[in-house]
Amino acid sequence: MNLLIQLLVIILAFISHKHEAIAQSPNTYTSLVFPVTKHTDTTKPLYSVRIKATDYMDTQSSYSNYLIDIDAPVIWHDCIPDWKTYPVPCHSENEACMEVQPYSYKNPSCHPNSNRKIPGWGYCSCPVNVVNPVTGSCENTVFNYDYFTMNTSNGKNVLNGVYGATPTGSCASSSSFKSFPKDVKGVMTFSSSPYALPASLNLYGELVKKITALCLPSKSSAPGVLFTGTGPYYLLPQSNVDIRSLLSYTPLLDNPNSFGYFISIKAIVIKNRSINIPADATTKLSTTEPYTTLRTDIFTRVARRFSMVTKRIPTAKPIAPFDRCFRRSTNGTKVGFKVPNIDFSLQGGKTWTISTANSIKQMTKDVACLALVDGGATSVPAITIGTFQFEDNFVVFDLENSTFGFSSSLLSKKTSCANFNFTQLM
Ligand SMILES: *[C@@H]1O[C@H](CO)[C@@H](O)[C@H](O)[C@H]1NC(C)=O
Ligand SMILES: *[C@@H]1O[C@H](CO)[C@@H](O)[C@H](O)[C@H]1NC(C)=O
Ligand SMILES: *[C@@H]1O[C@H](CO)[C@@H](O)[C@H](O)[C@H]1NC(C)=O
Ligand SMILES: *[C@@H]1O[C@H](CO)[C@@H](O)[C@H](O)[C@H]1NC(C)=O
Ligand SMILES: *[C@@H]1O[C@H](CO)[C@@H](O)[C@H](O)[C@H]1NC(C)=O
């Protein structure tokens, strides 16, 4: 088939999808909604969203789990071998390919990505390098037009209309996903990149705001929730409390070298003692790092203060990667366990409170540890907030207003991330 005709077919298919999507949604939606699964079959817990993908001829579709990544420049996934994919042609032949090249990961460990011919298409395809968030290694992928169908929401339930989007993503061979959780075959990007999902939803106008609300579950047994779009957002059993009313905000900081999200922690406060954070220390938010990591100078002061305020709790031999651990039972009887909060005092004056559920991780039946990690003396960024600290916290990455919203633990507000009502209204 002639390239131009192929393109036309694809564009027509996309446009008709789009109309269908809007026509099917009589209820007014404010966001798109996805269930979030916690996976524990890998070396670190990872979290995924479930999304429906359709081939561009609209003949096949399937649900897949995509790892939630708030840092990566592009969406990437398994190339489904017997699907009709629509690869973007290579550099010299195509503007879309030229435009994505600056987003391709550059590192000496990535071997140069030679243009690969896709059988049956008769032209070379567009190479993009990505970083595997599980192994940290470089993966060669092929740039590609995707089609995703997503559920709409009013913040309370799933509505009966779906929303279609056609981001340009990238696909890689199945071997790239060997280190991923068993049922996860892709990376869904919610970063500030123009190729991330939030920016890709608005190719036809400002329908869905560039706001990602994330609520990571603490267990694998019940899903958490991710929204893209404005609120309201509700969690059971308080069906009339818009979660936005529980949020505090701090500015998101620009970082010219990253599409990830950065904030500024001014001080870490533990039981009225404030540990000031040096002005050069930036804080990154991560959905793929398991624990909050602190540069050694900061870690040492926080750990010392924490030991002081917990000196009545019997300690235990440290279990890596942690170095402050506690005994949780005496002669087989579990002892009550509550430690002082760790407060992150943020730019703008608001406080993100890390309470026991997010500061202490149960390691064995009898031992629990302070879930903070020493990142080394030269760690950049100085602080990375990891997923253990996000679980059962409702957070919002708002690219419209450049703010980060956070609830602190929902458990003290009598709800959790596993409490979205996924019942679909008919
Ligand atoms: C929409 O949500 C319903 C109910 O939660 C689910 O059964 C369905 O698979 C979802 N559809 C898409 C396209 O995600
Ligand atoms: C912290 O200090 C304030 C005022 O100095 C005092 O009222 C409060 O009880 C102190 N809190 C703790 C946990 O020590
Ligand atoms: C634990 O059990 C031993 C032997 O039964 C007893 O001597 C000891 O006092 C107990 N310790 C505590 C803290 O209860
Ligand atoms: C974002 O900014 C708009 C307009 O300035 C304002 O109406 C809205 O309340 C802001 N949203 C948040 C979450 O602060
Ligand atoms: C979930 O939403 C449906 C539809 O609004 C409602 O009928 C049901 O009672 C809700 N579930 C709970 C547990 O509130």
Coordinates of C-alpha atoms and ligand atoms in Angstrom, one line a residue:
M1 CA 0.0 0.0 0.0
N2 CA 1.2 3.5 -0.8
L3 CA 2.4 5.4 2.2
L4 CA 0.1 8.3 1.7
I5 CA -3.0 6.1 1.5
Q6 CA -1.9 4.3 4.6
L7 CA -1.6 7.6 6.4
L8 CA -5.0 8.7 5.3
V9 CA -6.6 5.5 6.4
I10 CA -5.1 5.9 9.8
I11 CA -6.1 9.5 10.2
L12 CA -9.6 8.8 9.2
A13 CA -9.8 5.8 11.6
F14 CA -8.6 8.1 14.4
I15 CA -11.0 10.9 13.6
S16 CA -14.0 8.5 13.5
H17 CA -12.9 7.0 16.8
K18 CA -12.8 10.5 18.2
H19 CA -16.3 11.4 17.2
E20 CA -17.5 8.0 18.5
A21 CA -15.8 8.7 21.8
I22 CA -17.5 12.1 22.3
A23 CA -20.9 10.9 21.1
Q24 CA -20.8 8.0 23.6
S25 CA -20.4 10.2 26.6
P26 CA -23.7 11.9 27.5
N27 CA -22.7 12.4 31.1
T28 CA -20.2 15.2 31.5
Y29 CA -16.9 13.9 32.5
T30 CA -14.2 15.9 34.3
S31 CA -11.4 13.3 34.2
L32 CA -10.3 9.9 32.9
V33 CA -9.9 7.2 35.5
F34 CA -7.7 4.1 35.7
P35 CA -7.4 1.4 38.4
V36 CA -3.9 1.2 39.9
T37 CA -2.4 -2.2 40.8
K38 CA 0.5 -2.7 43.2
H39 CA 2.9 -5.5 42.0
T40 CA 5.2 -7.2 44.5
D41 CA 6.7 -10.0 42.3
T42 CA 9.8 -7.8 41.5
T43 CA 12.8 -6.7 43.6
K44 CA 10.9 -3.5 44.4
P45 CA 7.1 -2.8 44.4
L46 CA 5.9 -1.3 41.2
Y47 CA 2.5 0.2 40.3
S48 CA 0.6 0.0 37.0
V49 CA -2.5 1.4 35.3
R50 CA -4.7 -0.8 33.2
I51 CA -5.4 0.7 29.8
K52 CA -7.1 -0.6 26.6
A53 CA -5.1 -0.4 23.4
T54 CA -6.5 -0.9 20.0
D55 CA -4.7 -1.4 16.7
Y56 CA -5.0 1.4 14.2
M57 CA -7.3 -0.6 12.0
D58 CA -9.6 -1.0 14.9
T59 CA -9.7 -4.8 14.4
Q60 CA -8.0 -5.9 17.6
S61 CA -7.9 -4.6 21.2
S62 CA -6.5 -5.7 24.5
Y63 CA -6.1 -4.5 28.0
S64 CA -2.6 -4.2 29.3
N65 CA -0.9 -3.0 32.5
Y66 CA 1.6 -0.1 32.1
L67 CA 4.0 0.9 34.8
I68 CA 3.3 4.4 36.2
D69 CA 6.3 6.6 35.4
I70 CA 6.2 10.3 36.2
D71 CA 9.7 10.9 34.8
A72 CA 10.1 9.3 31.4
P73 CA 9.9 11.4 28.2
V74 CA 7.9 8.9 26.1
I75 CA 5.3 6.2 26.5
W76 CA 6.6 2.7 25.5
H77 CA 5.3 -0.8 25.5
D78 CA 5.6 -4.2 24.0
C79 CA 5.2 -4.4 20.2
I80 CA 2.4 -6.8 19.9
P81 CA 3.8 -9.0 17.1
D82 CA 0.7 -9.9 15.2
W83 CA -0.9 -6.4 15.5
K84 CA -1.0 -4.0 12.7
T85 CA 1.2 -1.3 14.2
Y86 CA 1.8 1.9 12.5
P87 CA 5.4 2.9 12.9
V88 CA 6.6 6.5 12.3
P89 CA 9.1 6.6 9.4
C90 CA 12.7 7.3 10.2
H91 CA 14.5 10.7 10.6
S92 CA 15.2 12.0 7.2
E93 CA 11.7 11.1 5.9
N94 CA 9.6 12.4 8.7
E95 CA 9.1 15.5 10.8
A96 CA 7.5 13.6 13.7
C97 CA 10.6 11.5 13.9
M98 CA 12.9 14.5 13.8
E99 CA 10.9 16.2 16.6
V100 CA 11.2 13.2 19.0
Q101 CA 15.0 12.8 18.6
P102 CA 15.9 15.2 21.4
Y103 CA 13.7 13.1 23.8
S104 CA 15.6 9.9 22.9
Y105 CA 17.9 8.9 25.8
K106 CA 21.5 9.6 25.1
N107 CA 24.1 7.6 26.9
P108 CA 27.3 5.8 25.9
S109 CA 25.7 2.6 27.1
C110 CA 22.9 2.9 24.4
H111 CA 24.3 1.5 21.2
P112 CA 23.5 3.7 18.3
N113 CA 20.0 3.0 17.1
S114 CA 20.3 2.2 13.5
N115 CA 17.2 2.6 11.4
R116 CA 15.4 -0.6 11.2
K117 CA 13.3 -1.7 8.3
I118 CA 9.9 -2.9 9.3
P119 CA 8.9 -5.9 7.1
G120 CA 6.1 -5.2 4.8
W121 CA 6.2 -1.4 5.1
G122 CA 9.1 -0.7 2.8
Y123 CA 10.5 2.2 4.8
C124 CA 12.8 2.6 7.7
S125 CA 11.2 3.2 11.1
C126 CA 12.0 5.9 13.7
P127 CA 14.4 4.9 16.5
V128 CA 14.0 6.1 20.1
N129 CA 16.0 5.1 23.1
V130 CA 14.3 4.8 26.5
V131 CA 15.5 4.0 30.0
N132 CA 14.1 0.8 31.6
P133 CA 13.0 2.0 35.0
V134 CA 13.4 -1.4 36.5
T135 CA 16.9 -2.2 35.4
G136 CA 18.2 1.3 34.6
S137 CA 19.5 0.0 31.2
C138 CA 18.9 1.5 27.8
E139 CA 16.3 0.0 25.5
N140 CA 16.0 0.5 21.7
T141 CA 12.4 1.1 20.7
V142 CA 10.5 2.1 17.5
F143 CA 8.4 5.2 17.4
N144 CA 4.8 4.4 16.7
Y145 CA 1.2 5.7 16.5
D146 CA -0.9 4.3 19.4
Y147 CA -4.5 4.3 20.1
F148 CA -5.8 4.1 23.7
T149 CA -9.4 3.9 24.9
M150 CA -10.0 5.2 28.4
N151 CA -12.9 5.4 30.8
T152 CA -14.3 8.8 31.7
S153 CA -15.3 9.8 35.2
N154 CA -17.2 12.5 37.1
G155 CA -14.8 11.8 40.1
K156 CA -17.3 9.6 41.8
N157 CA -17.9 6.7 39.5
V158 CA -16.8 5.4 36.1
L159 CA -19.2 6.9 33.4
N160 CA -20.4 4.9 30.4
G161 CA -18.6 6.9 27.8
V162 CA -15.0 6.3 26.7
Y163 CA -12.4 8.7 25.5
G164 CA -10.0 7.9 22.7
A165 CA -6.4 9.3 22.4
T166 CA -3.7 8.7 19.9
P167 CA -0.4 9.5 21.5
T168 CA 2.8 8.7 19.7
G169 CA 4.5 6.1 21.8
S170 CA 7.3 3.7 21.2
C171 CA 7.4 -0.1 21.2
A172 CA 10.1 -2.5 22.2
S173 CA 10.6 -6.2 21.9
S174 CA 9.1 -8.4 24.6
S175 CA 12.6 -9.1 26.1
S176 CA 12.7 -5.5 27.4
F177 CA 9.9 -6.4 29.8
K178 CA 11.6 -9.5 31.4
S179 CA 12.5 -7.6 34.5
F180 CA 9.0 -6.1 34.8
P181 CA 6.2 -7.5 37.0
K182 CA 4.5 -10.6 35.4
D183 CA 1.5 -8.8 33.9
V184 CA 3.1 -5.5 33.0
K185 CA 4.2 -4.9 29.4
G186 CA 4.7 -1.2 29.1
V187 CA 5.4 2.2 30.7
M188 CA 2.8 4.9 30.8
T189 CA 4.3 8.3 31.2
F190 CA 2.6 11.0 33.3
S191 CA 5.5 13.4 33.2
S192 CA 5.6 17.0 31.8
S193 CA 7.0 15.8 28.5
P194 CA 4.9 16.7 25.4
Y195 CA 4.9 12.9 24.6
A196 CA 3.5 11.9 28.0
L197 CA -0.2 11.0 28.4
P198 CA -1.4 14.3 29.9
A199 CA -0.2 16.3 26.9
S200 CA -1.3 13.7 24.4
L201 CA -4.9 13.8 25.5
N202 CA -5.4 17.2 24.0
L203 CA -4.4 16.8 20.4
Y204 CA -7.9 17.9 19.4
G205 CA -8.4 20.7 21.9
E206 CA -8.4 21.3 25.6
L207 CA -10.7 18.5 26.6
V208 CA -8.8 17.0 29.5
K209 CA -6.7 19.2 31.7
K210 CA -3.0 18.3 32.2
I211 CA -3.5 17.3 35.8
T212 CA -2.6 13.8 37.1
A213 CA -4.1 12.7 40.5
L214 CA -2.5 9.6 41.9
C215 CA -3.4 7.4 44.8
L216 CA -1.1 4.4 45.2
P217 CA -2.6 1.4 47.1
S218 CA -0.6 -0.2 49.9
K219 CA -1.9 -3.7 49.1
S220 CA -2.1 -5.7 45.9
S221 CA -5.5 -7.0 46.7
A222 CA -7.5 -3.9 45.9
P223 CA -6.8 -1.3 43.3
G224 CA -5.8 2.3 43.9
V225 CA -6.8 5.0 41.4
L226 CA -5.3 7.5 39.0
F227 CA -7.2 10.3 37.3
T228 CA -6.1 12.6 34.6
G229 CA -8.1 15.8 34.4
T230 CA -9.6 18.2 36.9
G231 CA -11.4 17.1 40.1
P232 CA -13.6 16.6 41.8
Y233 CA -12.3 13.3 43.2
Y234 CA -14.1 11.2 45.7
L235 CA -13.2 8.1 47.8
L236 CA -15.6 6.0 49.8
P237 CA -17.1 6.0 52.4
Q238 CA -17.2 9.9 52.3
S239 CA -19.1 10.2 49.1
N240 CA -19.6 13.9 49.6
V241 CA -16.0 14.9 50.4
D242 CA -14.1 16.2 47.4
I243 CA -10.5 15.0 48.1
R244 CA -9.3 18.4 46.8
S245 CA -10.6 19.9 50.0
L246 CA -8.0 17.8 51.9
L247 CA -5.1 18.9 49.8
S248 CA -2.3 21.3 50.5
Y249 CA -0.2 22.7 47.6
T250 CA 3.4 23.6 47.0
P251 CA 5.0 24.9 43.7
L252 CA 6.4 22.4 41.2
L253 CA 9.9 23.6 40.3
D254 CA 11.3 23.8 36.8
N255 CA 14.2 21.5 36.0
P256 CA 15.6 22.0 32.6
N257 CA 17.2 18.6 32.5
S258 CA 14.1 16.5 33.4
F259 CA 10.4 16.0 32.7
G260 CA 10.0 14.7 36.2
Y261 CA 8.4 16.6 39.1
F262 CA 10.5 18.5 41.6
I263 CA 9.5 20.4 44.8
S264 CA 11.5 22.2 47.5
I265 CA 11.7 20.8 51.1
K266 CA 12.8 23.6 53.4
A267 CA 13.1 21.6 56.6
I268 CA 12.3 18.1 58.0
V269 CA 10.7 18.4 61.4
I270 CA 10.6 15.6 63.9
K271 CA 8.9 16.2 67.2
N272 CA 9.4 20.0 67.2
R273 CA 13.1 19.8 66.1
S274 CA 13.7 21.2 62.7
I275 CA 16.4 19.9 60.5
N276 CA 17.1 22.6 57.9
I277 CA 17.7 21.4 54.3
P278 CA 20.5 23.1 52.4
A279 CA 19.2 25.5 49.7
D280 CA 21.0 23.5 47.0
A281 CA 19.1 20.3 47.8
T282 CA 16.3 19.6 45.3
T283 CA 13.7 17.0 45.9
K284 CA 12.4 14.7 43.2
L285 CA 9.2 12.7 43.3
S286 CA 9.4 9.2 42.0
T287 CA 6.9 6.4 41.3
T288 CA 9.6 3.8 40.6
E289 CA 12.0 4.3 43.5
P290 CA 10.7 2.3 46.4
Y291 CA 11.8 4.4 49.4
T292 CA 12.7 8.0 50.1
T293 CA 16.4 8.5 49.7
L294 CA 18.3 11.3 51.4
R295 CA 21.9 12.6 50.7
T296 CA 24.1 11.5 53.5
D297 CA 24.4 14.9 55.3
I298 CA 20.6 15.1 55.5
F299 CA 20.1 11.4 56.2
T300 CA 22.5 11.4 59.1
R301 CA 20.7 14.3 60.9
V302 CA 17.2 12.8 60.2
A303 CA 18.2 9.3 61.4
R304 CA 19.9 10.7 64.5
R305 CA 16.9 12.7 65.5
F306 CA 14.6 9.8 64.8
S307 CA 16.7 7.5 67.0
M308 CA 16.4 10.1 69.8
V309 CA 12.7 10.3 69.7
T310 CA 12.3 6.5 69.5
K311 CA 14.9 5.5 72.0
R312 CA 12.3 3.7 74.1
I313 CA 11.5 1.2 71.3
P314 CA 13.8 -1.8 71.4
T315 CA 16.1 -1.8 68.3
A316 CA 16.8 -4.8 66.0
K317 CA 19.7 -5.7 63.8
P318 CA 19.4 -3.5 60.6
I319 CA 17.9 -5.1 57.4
A320 CA 19.2 -3.7 54.2
P321 CA 18.7 -1.2 52.7
F322 CA 17.7 0.4 56.0
D323 CA 19.8 1.1 59.0
R324 CA 17.3 1.9 61.8
C325 CA 15.2 -1.1 62.7
F326 CA 13.0 -2.0 65.6
R327 CA 11.7 -5.1 67.4
R328 CA 8.0 -5.3 67.1
S329 CA 7.3 -8.1 69.5
T330 CA 8.5 -9.2 72.9
N331 CA 8.3 -12.8 73.7
G332 CA 5.9 -13.3 70.8
T333 CA 3.5 -10.6 71.8
K334 CA 3.3 -7.8 69.3
V335 CA 3.9 -4.4 71.0
G336 CA 1.9 -1.3 70.1
F337 CA 3.9 0.6 67.6
K338 CA 3.6 4.3 66.9
V339 CA 6.5 6.6 66.1
P340 CA 6.5 10.4 65.8
N341 CA 5.6 11.9 62.5
I342 CA 8.2 13.1 60.1
D343 CA 7.1 16.4 58.7
F344 CA 8.3 17.8 55.4
S345 CA 8.0 21.5 55.6
L346 CA 7.7 22.7 52.0
Q347 CA 8.2 25.9 50.0
G348 CA 5.1 28.0 50.6
G349 CA 4.7 26.9 54.2
K350 CA 2.6 23.8 54.0
T351 CA 3.6 20.5 55.7
W352 CA 3.5 17.0 54.2
T353 CA 3.2 14.7 57.2
I354 CA 4.7 11.2 57.0
S355 CA 3.0 9.2 59.7
T356 CA 3.9 5.6 60.9
A357 CA 2.2 3.8 58.0
N358 CA 4.5 5.6 55.6
S359 CA 7.7 5.8 57.7
I360 CA 7.9 2.3 59.2
K361 CA 8.1 -0.7 57.0
Q362 CA 7.4 -4.2 58.4
M363 CA 10.3 -6.3 57.2
T364 CA 9.7 -9.6 59.0
K365 CA 7.2 -10.8 61.5
D366 CA 9.2 -9.3 64.3
V367 CA 11.2 -6.5 62.8
A368 CA 10.2 -3.1 61.3
C369 CA 12.5 -0.4 59.9
L370 CA 12.5 3.3 59.3
A371 CA 11.9 3.3 55.5
L372 CA 14.5 6.0 54.6
V373 CA 17.6 5.2 52.7
D374 CA 21.1 6.8 52.8
G375 CA 21.6 7.9 49.2
G376 CA 25.3 8.6 49.5
A377 CA 27.4 11.8 50.0
T378 CA 27.0 13.1 46.5
S379 CA 23.4 12.0 45.7
V380 CA 21.7 14.2 43.1
P381 CA 18.9 15.0 43.5
A382 CA 19.6 15.3 47.3
I383 CA 16.2 13.9 48.1
T384 CA 14.0 11.5 46.2
I385 CA 10.6 10.7 47.6
G386 CA 9.8 7.1 46.9
T387 CA 6.6 5.1 46.6
F388 CA 6.4 3.7 50.1
Q389 CA 5.9 7.3 51.3
F390 CA 3.2 7.8 48.6
E391 CA 1.0 4.9 49.5
D392 CA -2.5 5.9 50.8
N393 CA -1.6 9.5 50.2
F394 CA -3.6 11.4 47.5
V395 CA -1.3 13.5 45.4
V396 CA -1.9 15.8 42.4
F397 CA 0.6 16.8 39.7
D398 CA -0.9 19.9 38.2
L399 CA 0.8 21.0 35.1
E400 CA -1.8 23.7 34.4
N401 CA -1.0 25.7 37.6
S402 CA 2.5 24.1 38.2
T403 CA 1.6 22.9 41.6
F404 CA 1.9 19.7 43.6
G405 CA -1.0 18.8 45.9
F406 CA -0.8 16.3 48.7
S407 CA -3.2 15.0 51.4
S408 CA -0.8 13.3 53.8
S409 CA -2.0 9.9 55.0
L410 CA -5.7 9.2 54.0
L411 CA -5.8 6.6 56.8
S412 CA -6.2 9.3 59.4
K413 CA -9.0 10.7 57.3
K414 CA -10.8 7.3 57.5
T415 CA -10.3 6.3 53.9
S416 CA -7.5 4.9 51.6
C417 CA -6.4 4.7 48.0
A418 CA -8.3 1.5 47.6
N419 CA -11.6 3.2 48.1
F420 CA -12.6 4.6 44.7
N421 CA -16.0 3.3 43.5
F422 CA -15.2 1.7 40.2
T423 CA -18.9 0.9 39.5
Q424 CA -19.7 2.0 36.0
L425 CA -22.9 4.1 35.6
M426 CA -25.1 2.8 32.8
Ligands
LIG1 C1 -14.2 0.9 32.2 O1 -14.5 0.5 33.6 C2 -15.3 -0.7 33.7 C3 -15.8 -0.8 35.1 O2 -14.8 -0.5 36.1 C4 -14.4 -1.8 33.2 O3 -15.1 -3.0 33.2 C5 -14.0 -1.5 31.7 O4 -13.1 -2.6 31.3 C6 -13.3 -0.2 31.6 N1 -13.0 0.1 30.3 C7 -11.9 0.7 29.8 C8 -11.8 1.1 28.4 O5 -10.9 0.9 30.5
LIG2 C1 6.0 21.6 70.2 O1 6.2 23.0 70.6 C2 4.9 23.6 70.9 C3 5.2 25.0 71.3 O2 6.5 25.2 71.7 C4 4.3 22.8 72.1 O3 3.0 23.5 72.4 C5 4.0 21.4 71.6 O4 3.5 20.7 72.7 C6 5.3 20.8 71.2 N1 5.0 19.5 70.6 C7 5.7 18.4 70.9 C8 5.3 17.1 70.1 O5 6.7 18.4 71.6
LIG3 C1 10.3 -13.3 78.1 O1 10.1 -14.6 78.5 C2 11.2 -15.0 79.4 C3 11.1 -16.5 79.7 O2 9.7 -16.9 79.7 C4 11.0 -14.2 80.7 O3 12.1 -14.6 81.6 C5 11.2 -12.7 80.4 O4 11.0 -11.9 81.5 C6 10.1 -12.4 79.3 N1 10.4 -11.0 78.9 C7 9.5 -10.0 78.9 C8 9.9 -8.7 78.5 O5 8.3 -10.3 79.1
LIG4 C1 -5.4 26.8 39.1 O1 -5.5 28.1 38.5 C2 -6.9 28.5 38.2 C3 -6.8 29.8 37.5 O2 -5.8 30.6 38.0 C4 -7.7 28.5 39.5 O3 -9.0 28.9 39.1 C5 -7.7 27.1 40.1 O4 -8.4 27.1 41.3 C6 -6.3 26.7 40.3 N1 -6.3 25.3 40.8 C7 -5.7 24.8 41.8 C8 -5.8 23.4 42.1 O5 -5.0 25.5 42.6
LIG5 C1 -20.9 2.8 44.1 O1 -21.6 3.6 43.1 C2 -22.9 3.0 42.8 C3 -23.4 3.9 41.7 O2 -23.5 5.2 42.1 C4 -23.8 3.0 44.0 O3 -25.0 2.4 43.6 C5 -23.1 2.1 45.1 O4 -23.9 2.2 46.3 C6 -21.7 2.7 45.4 N1 -21.0 1.8 46.3 C7 -20.8 2.1 47.6 C8 -20.1 1.1 48.4 O5 -21.1 3.2 48.1

